Structure formats: structure tokens, C-alpha cells
PDB file of C-alpha atoms in Angstrom:
ATOM      1  CA  MET A   1      -0.029   0.535  -0.069  1.00  0.00           C
ATOM      2  CA  LYS A   2       2.619   1.926   0.682  1.00  0.00           C
ATOM      3  CA  GLU A   3       4.672   2.063  -2.373  1.00  0.00           C
ATOM      4  CA  GLU A   4       1.501   3.049  -4.510  1.00  0.00           C
ATOM      5  CA  GLY A   5       0.596   5.862  -2.175  1.00  0.00           C
ATOM      6  CA  LEU A   6      -2.549   4.007  -0.835  1.00  0.00           C
ATOM      7  CA  THR A   7      -4.357   5.079   2.144  1.00  0.00           C
ATOM      8  CA  GLU A   8      -7.276   2.530   2.128  1.00  0.00           C
ATOM      9  CA  LEU A   9      -8.011  -0.531  -0.075  1.00  0.00           C
ATOM     10  CA  GLU A  10     -11.646  -2.287  -0.473  1.00  0.00           C
ATOM     11  CA  ILE A  11     -12.196  -5.618  -1.657  1.00  0.00           C
ATOM     12  CA  ARG A  12     -15.493  -7.306  -1.906  1.00  0.00           C
ATOM     13  CA  THR A  13     -16.100 -10.604  -3.654  1.00  0.00           C
ATOM     14  CA  TRP A  14     -17.896 -14.046  -3.081  1.00  0.00           C
ATOM     15  CA  GLY A  15     -19.617 -12.544  -0.224  1.00  0.00           C
ATOM     16  CA  ARG A  16     -16.935 -11.012   1.628  1.00  0.00           C
ATOM     17  CA  HIS A  17     -15.442  -7.736   2.458  1.00  0.00           C
ATOM     18  CA  ILE A  18     -11.933  -6.403   3.078  1.00  0.00           C
ATOM     19  CA  ARG A  19     -10.561  -3.316   4.281  1.00  0.00           C
ATOM     20  CA  LEU A  20      -6.892  -2.673   5.262  1.00  0.00           C
ATOM     21  CA  VAL A  21      -6.414   1.491   6.408  1.00  0.00           C
ATOM     22  CA  ARG A  22      -3.077   2.817   6.797  1.00  0.00           C
ATOM     23  CA  GLY A  23      -3.109   4.401   9.768  1.00  0.00           C
ATOM     24  CA  ALA A  24      -0.885   7.612  10.968  1.00  0.00           C
ATOM     25  CA  PRO A  25       2.483   6.779  11.999  1.00  0.00           C
ATOM     26  CA  ALA A  26       2.673   5.536  15.718  1.00  0.00           C
ATOM     27  CA  GLN A  27       2.186   8.634  17.976  1.00  0.00           C
ATOM     28  CA  GLY A  28       2.779   9.040  21.915  1.00  0.00           C
ATOM     29  CA  PRO A  29       1.001   8.285  24.645  1.00  0.00           C
ATOM     30  CA  PRO A  30      -1.452  11.270  25.470  1.00  0.00           C
ATOM     31  CA  THR A  31      -0.218  14.321  26.992  1.00  0.00           C
ATOM     32  CA  PRO A  32      -3.029  16.503  29.349  1.00  0.00           C
ATOM     33  CA  VAL A  33      -3.300  19.989  29.156  1.00  0.00           C
ATOM     34  CA  LEU A  34      -4.121  22.703  31.629  1.00  0.00           C
ATOM     35  CA  GLN A  35      -6.714  24.824  31.331  1.00  0.00           C
ATOM     36  CA  GLU A  36      -6.197  28.470  30.928  1.00  0.00           C
ATOM     37  CA  GLY A  37      -6.046  30.446  34.325  1.00  0.00           C
ATOM     38  CA  ARG A  38      -6.047  27.242  36.400  1.00  0.00           C
ATOM     39  CA  GLU A  39      -3.678  25.776  39.070  1.00  0.00           C
ATOM     40  CA  GLU A  40      -2.515  22.538  38.210  1.00  0.00           C
ATOM     41  CA  ALA A  41      -4.774  19.693  40.123  1.00  0.00           C
ATOM     42  CA  PRO A  42      -5.867  16.448  39.162  1.00  0.00           C
ATOM     43  CA  GLU A  43      -8.925  17.202  38.815  1.00  0.00           C
ATOM     44  CA  ASP A  44      -8.326  19.780  35.430  1.00  0.00           C
ATOM     45  CA  ARG A  45      -6.069  17.265  33.503  1.00  0.00           C
ATOM     46  CA  LEU A  46      -7.848  17.622  30.288  1.00  0.00           C
ATOM     47  CA  TYR A  47      -7.344  15.340  26.936  1.00  0.00           C
ATOM     48  CA  THR A  48      -8.376  16.991  23.679  1.00  0.00           C
ATOM     49  CA  ILE A  49      -8.892  14.110  20.819  1.00  0.00           C
ATOM     50  CA  ARG A  50      -7.917  14.837  17.297  1.00  0.00           C
ATOM     51  CA  ALA A  51      -9.343  13.974  13.808  1.00  0.00           C
ATOM     52  CA  PRO A  52      -6.772  10.991  12.766  1.00  0.00           C
ATOM     53  CA  MET A  53      -7.631  11.928   9.207  1.00  0.00           C
ATOM     54  CA  VAL A  54      -9.490  14.488   7.004  1.00  0.00           C
ATOM     55  CA  GLY A  55     -12.668  13.900   6.176  1.00  0.00           C
ATOM     56  CA  THR A  56     -16.380  15.134   7.630  1.00  0.00           C
ATOM     57  CA  PHE A  57     -16.909  15.091  10.905  1.00  0.00           C
ATOM     58  CA  TYR A  58     -20.528  13.093  12.730  1.00  0.00           C
ATOM     59  CA  ARG A  59     -21.435  13.190  15.975  1.00  0.00           C
ATOM     60  CA  ALA A  60     -23.970  10.232  15.455  1.00  0.00           C
ATOM     61  CA  PRO A  61     -24.669   7.130  13.030  1.00  0.00           C
ATOM     62  CA  ALA A  62     -27.398   8.568  11.285  1.00  0.00           C
ATOM     63  CA  PRO A  63     -29.085  12.305  11.042  1.00  0.00           C
ATOM     64  CA  ASP A  64     -31.816  10.816  13.163  1.00  0.00           C
ATOM     65  CA  ALA A  65     -30.042   9.526  15.669  1.00  0.00           C
ATOM     66  CA  GLU A  66     -28.899  10.565  19.248  1.00  0.00           C
ATOM     67  CA  PRO A  67     -25.142  11.873  18.861  1.00  0.00           C
ATOM     68  CA  PHE A  68     -22.194   8.951  20.163  1.00  0.00           C
ATOM     69  CA  VAL A  69     -21.369  11.566  23.425  1.00  0.00           C
ATOM     70  CA  LYS A  70     -22.596  14.612  24.520  1.00  0.00           C
ATOM     71  CA  GLU A  71     -20.776  17.145  26.915  1.00  0.00           C
ATOM     72  CA  GLY A  72     -20.706  16.085  30.517  1.00  0.00           C
ATOM     73  CA  ASP A  73     -20.978  12.374  29.059  1.00  0.00           C
ATOM     74  CA  ARG A  74     -18.476  10.002  31.125  1.00  0.00           C
ATOM     75  CA  VAL A  75     -16.048   8.019  27.907  1.00  0.00           C
ATOM     76  CA  LYS A  76     -13.907   4.943  28.235  1.00  0.00           C
ATOM     77  CA  ALA A  77     -11.077   4.174  25.942  1.00  0.00           C
ATOM     78  CA  GLY A  78     -11.884   2.820  22.618  1.00  0.00           C
ATOM     79  CA  GLN A  79     -16.049   3.940  23.230  1.00  0.00           C
ATOM     80  CA  THR A  80     -17.111   5.153  19.552  1.00  0.00           C
ATOM     81  CA  VAL A  81     -17.318   9.121  19.838  1.00  0.00           C
ATOM     82  CA  CYS A  82     -17.941  10.209  16.428  1.00  0.00           C
ATOM     83  CA  ILE A  83     -17.361   8.982  12.758  1.00  0.00           C
ATOM     84  CA  ILE A  84     -15.494  10.623  10.007  1.00  0.00           C
ATOM     85  CA  GLU A  85     -16.687  10.025   6.268  1.00  0.00           C
ATOM     86  CA  ALA A  86     -13.777   9.895   4.223  1.00  0.00           C
ATOM     87  CA  MET A  87     -13.907   8.337   0.537  1.00  0.00           C
ATOM     88  CA  LYS A  88     -17.858   7.629   1.110  1.00  0.00           C
ATOM     89  CA  ILE A  89     -16.023   5.312   3.929  1.00  0.00           C
ATOM     90  CA  MET A  90     -17.656   5.771   7.416  1.00  0.00           C
ATOM     91  CA  ASN A  91     -14.601   5.383  10.045  1.00  0.00           C
ATOM     92  CA  GLU A  92     -16.172   5.249  13.848  1.00  0.00           C
ATOM     93  CA  ILE A  93     -13.243   6.999  15.867  1.00  0.00           C
ATOM     94  CA  GLU A  94     -12.607   5.757  19.516  1.00  0.00           C
ATOM     95  CA  SER A  95     -11.779   7.826  22.283  1.00  0.00           C
ATOM     96  CA  GLU A  96      -8.279   6.415  23.679  1.00  0.00           C
ATOM     97  CA  VAL A  97      -9.164   7.723  27.268  1.00  0.00           C
ATOM     98  CA  GLU A  98     -11.278   7.573  29.832  1.00  0.00           C
ATOM     99  CA  GLY A  99     -13.060  10.425  31.621  1.00  0.00           C
ATOM    100  CA  THR A 100     -16.045  13.073  31.076  1.00  0.00           C
ATOM    101  CA  ILE A 101     -16.413  14.590  27.805  1.00  0.00           C
ATOM    102  CA  VAL A 102     -15.465  18.506  28.810  1.00  0.00           C
ATOM    103  CA  LYS A 103     -17.208  20.225  24.991  1.00  0.00           C
ATOM    104  CA  VAL A 104     -17.879  18.726  21.488  1.00  0.00           C
ATOM    105  CA  LEU A 105     -15.151  20.832  19.169  1.00  0.00           C
ATOM    106  CA  ALA A 106     -15.710  19.701  15.859  1.00  0.00           C
ATOM    107  CA  GLU A 107     -19.227  21.050  14.584  1.00  0.00           C
ATOM    108  CA  ASN A 108     -21.171  17.938  13.203  1.00  0.00           C
ATOM    109  CA  ALA A 109     -22.085  17.513   9.914  1.00  0.00           C
ATOM    110  CA  LYS A 110     -18.714  19.770   8.613  1.00  0.00           C
ATOM    111  CA  PRO A 111     -15.122  19.102   7.034  1.00  0.00           C
ATOM    112  CA  VAL A 112     -12.070  17.980   9.654  1.00  0.00           C
ATOM    113  CA  GLU A 113      -8.547  18.374   8.945  1.00  0.00           C
ATOM    114  CA  TYR A 114      -6.188  15.742  10.142  1.00  0.00           C
ATOM    115  CA  GLY A 115      -4.884  16.629  13.559  1.00  0.00           C
ATOM    116  CA  GLN A 116      -8.206  18.886  14.488  1.00  0.00           C
ATOM    117  CA  GLU A 117      -9.665  19.341  17.813  1.00  0.00           C
ATOM    118  CA  LEU A 118     -12.767  17.169  18.289  1.00  0.00           C
ATOM    119  CA  PHE A 119     -13.343  16.413  21.915  1.00  0.00           C
ATOM    120  CA  LEU A 120     -12.131  18.083  25.320  1.00  0.00           C
ATOM    121  CA  VAL A 121     -12.035  15.621  27.977  1.00  0.00           C
ATOM    122  CA  ARG A 122     -11.313  16.016  31.745  1.00  0.00           C
ATOM    123  CA  LEU A 123      -9.359  12.496  32.383  1.00  0.00           C
ATOM    124  CA  ASP A 124     -10.376  10.509  35.354  1.00  0.00           C
TER     125      ASP A 124
END
């Protein structure tokens, strides 16, 4: 895939479906950030969930469905928080941390860039 410059490959044949996605380069562990103007304290540790790809951001699995998460919701590592549509493929984006959603930073059904801030999470 790398030699051909492909980031995704999808094959459907004989009733089978295979999808390969080449991920972004490995990143270090999450780095908590502090809210400006606050003293450093464990309850003020914040983490930003960022877009791992370019695409269209969706807060819910369908237009008439409830959002995956809302401000104030608790999330677990591995929990789906949104979808990013890229090249007509819906990619579920999962939280990498446990905590509480403090703020939704992206606008529903709008384009997002790689690395763009999507959610602010207060770490447990």
C-alpha cells in the first residue's frame, strides 16, 4: 500500500468484505493539557481527542440518531465518540482515554482536517 501511495483498500468478492486502512505514524502517549488560568490539579487534567484523518465529522451514526457522546457524558477508552467520513467510508473514531466530555469542538456534518481538535475530555 505504501509503495502505491494508498491509504485505504477495500475488496468485496464472493460475499466477503475486506478493508485495509493504513494508519498515521505512531504517536506518543496522550499528553494532558491544563485549562488556562487554573492551578495544576489532578481534576483539571484535560485531553484533546483529535481527528486521525481528513473527512466529514458526524456526531451520530445517522441524521435522526442521538449523538455518540454529549458534553457531560463519561467515555471509556475504545468507546466510539464520532464518525469521520473519508472517501465514502464511515470511520468510527474511538476515545483513547477514560474521562468526561467537557466540550465538543467540531461542528456536525462539517469538514475536519487531520489533527483538528474534536473533543475535550477531563481525564479520570
